[in-house]
Amino acid sequence: YKVLAIVENLSEISPGVLEPLCERTDVLNWLFSRLEQKAFDQNKLYASEVLSILVQNSEVNQDRVGHGGGIDRLLALTSAWRKKDPQDTDQSELVHNIFNVVCSALL
């Protein structure tokens, strides 16, 4: 949770580090794997927020997600809410963040 907070704070202080962070590390795949966990918790919600920040602020990261199979992974994540609504505001925010990433990656 604290590492995600560091990434979020870095995005506010120095947005230019987002592209090298995603290029030199496996942070995008780690965030996706965190989102693909079955159980919902605050870390999953925070991972969706950080992924949204990384993709919204960088065209390079949008391409990484859009062309790296990320769209399929994101749509698979949203399939859980195809037949039922999110149970609370946190789950609603998670779905909202995922769709923000999809929209950003499609630009």
Short mmCIF file of C-alpha atoms in Angstrom, two decimals:
data_model
loop_
_atom_site.label_atom_id
_atom_site.label_comp_id
_atom_site.label_asym_id
_atom_site.label_seq_id
_atom_site.Cartn_x
_atom_site.Cartn_y
_atom_site.Cartn_z
CA TYR A 1 0.00 0.00 0.00
CA LYS A 2 2.82 2.40 0.86
CA VAL A 3 4.68 1.66 -2.36
CA LEU A 4 1.54 2.55 -4.31
CA ALA A 5 1.36 5.80 -2.35
CA ILE A 6 4.95 6.57 -3.33
CA VAL A 7 4.14 6.04 -7.01
CA GLU A 8 1.07 8.24 -6.70
CA ASN A 9 3.07 11.00 -4.99
CA LEU A 10 5.80 10.76 -7.63
CA SER A 11 3.18 11.29 -10.31
CA GLU A 12 2.16 14.55 -8.65
CA ILE A 13 5.66 15.81 -7.92
CA SER A 14 7.44 14.68 -11.07
CA PRO A 15 5.17 13.28 -13.80
CA GLY A 16 8.17 12.75 -16.06
CA VAL A 17 9.27 9.72 -14.04
CA LEU A 18 6.15 7.72 -14.94
CA GLU A 19 7.34 6.60 -18.36
CA PRO A 20 10.82 5.47 -17.20
CA LEU A 21 9.21 3.75 -14.21
CA CYS A 22 7.00 1.67 -16.50
CA GLU A 23 9.81 1.11 -19.01
CA ARG A 24 12.44 -0.06 -16.55
CA THR A 25 10.25 -2.01 -14.16
CA ASP A 26 7.41 -4.48 -14.37
CA VAL A 27 5.02 -2.17 -12.51
CA LEU A 28 2.23 -2.37 -15.11
CA ASN A 29 2.15 -6.16 -15.02
CA TRP A 30 2.33 -6.11 -11.24
CA LEU A 31 -0.64 -3.73 -11.08
CA PHE A 32 -2.59 -5.93 -13.47
CA SER A 33 -1.81 -9.04 -11.43
CA ARG A 34 -2.92 -7.22 -8.29
CA LEU A 35 -6.19 -6.26 -9.96
CA GLU A 36 -6.76 -9.84 -11.10
CA GLN A 37 -6.84 -11.09 -7.50
CA LYS A 38 -10.29 -12.42 -6.65
CA ALA A 39 -10.65 -10.82 -3.24
CA PHE A 40 -11.49 -7.13 -3.06
CA ASP A 41 -9.47 -5.00 -0.67
CA GLN A 42 -8.06 -1.49 -0.41
CA ASN A 43 -4.84 -2.53 -2.15
CA LYS A 44 -6.81 -3.62 -5.20
CA LEU A 45 -8.63 -0.28 -5.26
CA TYR A 46 -5.37 1.63 -4.86
CA ALA A 47 -3.75 -0.43 -7.63
CA SER A 48 -6.58 0.61 -9.97
CA GLU A 49 -6.06 4.26 -9.05
CA VAL A 50 -2.31 4.09 -9.66
CA LEU A 51 -2.80 2.29 -12.98
CA SER A 52 -5.26 4.97 -14.00
CA ILE A 53 -2.75 7.70 -13.11
CA LEU A 54 0.08 5.98 -14.99
CA VAL A 55 -1.99 5.60 -18.15
CA GLN A 56 -3.80 8.94 -18.11
CA ASN A 57 -0.62 10.98 -17.84
CA SER A 58 1.45 9.29 -20.54
CA GLU A 59 0.83 8.40 -24.17
CA VAL A 60 3.70 5.92 -24.03
CA ASN A 61 2.04 4.11 -21.13
CA GLN A 62 -1.28 4.23 -22.99
CA ASP A 63 0.42 2.40 -25.86
CA ARG A 64 1.99 -0.10 -23.47
CA VAL A 65 -1.40 -1.01 -22.05
CA GLY A 66 -3.26 -0.76 -25.36
CA HIS A 67 -0.87 -2.89 -27.37
CA GLY A 68 0.36 -5.17 -24.63
CA GLY A 69 -2.85 -7.13 -24.12
CA GLY A 70 -4.00 -4.78 -21.40
CA ILE A 71 -7.39 -4.03 -22.94
CA ASP A 72 -8.36 -7.70 -22.84
CA ARG A 73 -7.19 -7.97 -19.25
CA LEU A 74 -9.15 -4.86 -18.27
CA LEU A 75 -12.33 -6.05 -19.97
CA ALA A 76 -11.98 -9.41 -18.24
CA LEU A 77 -11.78 -7.55 -14.93
CA THR A 78 -15.02 -5.72 -15.64
CA SER A 79 -16.86 -8.92 -16.56
CA ALA A 80 -17.52 -9.58 -12.87
CA TRP A 81 -19.96 -6.65 -12.90
CA ARG A 82 -21.71 -7.58 -16.11
CA LYS A 83 -24.69 -9.10 -14.35
CA LYS A 84 -24.50 -7.41 -10.98
CA ASP A 85 -23.81 -3.93 -9.70
CA PRO A 86 -20.87 -3.07 -7.45
CA GLN A 87 -21.74 -3.67 -3.79
CA ASP A 88 -20.42 -0.40 -2.39
CA THR A 89 -18.74 2.87 -3.31
CA ASP A 90 -15.26 1.35 -3.20
CA GLN A 91 -16.17 -1.28 -5.77
CA SER A 92 -17.88 1.42 -7.86
CA GLU A 93 -14.68 3.43 -7.77
CA LEU A 94 -12.68 0.36 -8.81
CA VAL A 95 -14.92 -0.17 -11.85
CA HIS A 96 -14.72 3.54 -12.65
CA ASN A 97 -10.90 3.44 -12.50
CA ILE A 98 -10.75 0.38 -14.74
CA PHE A 99 -12.94 2.05 -17.35
CA ASN A 100 -10.80 5.20 -17.13
CA VAL A 101 -7.77 3.06 -17.99
CA VAL A 102 -9.64 1.43 -20.90
CA CYS A 103 -10.67 4.84 -22.27
CA SER A 104 -7.18 6.27 -21.89
CA ALA A 105 -5.54 3.27 -23.52
CA LEU A 106 -7.86 3.48 -26.50
CA LEU A 107 -6.93 7.09 -27.25
#
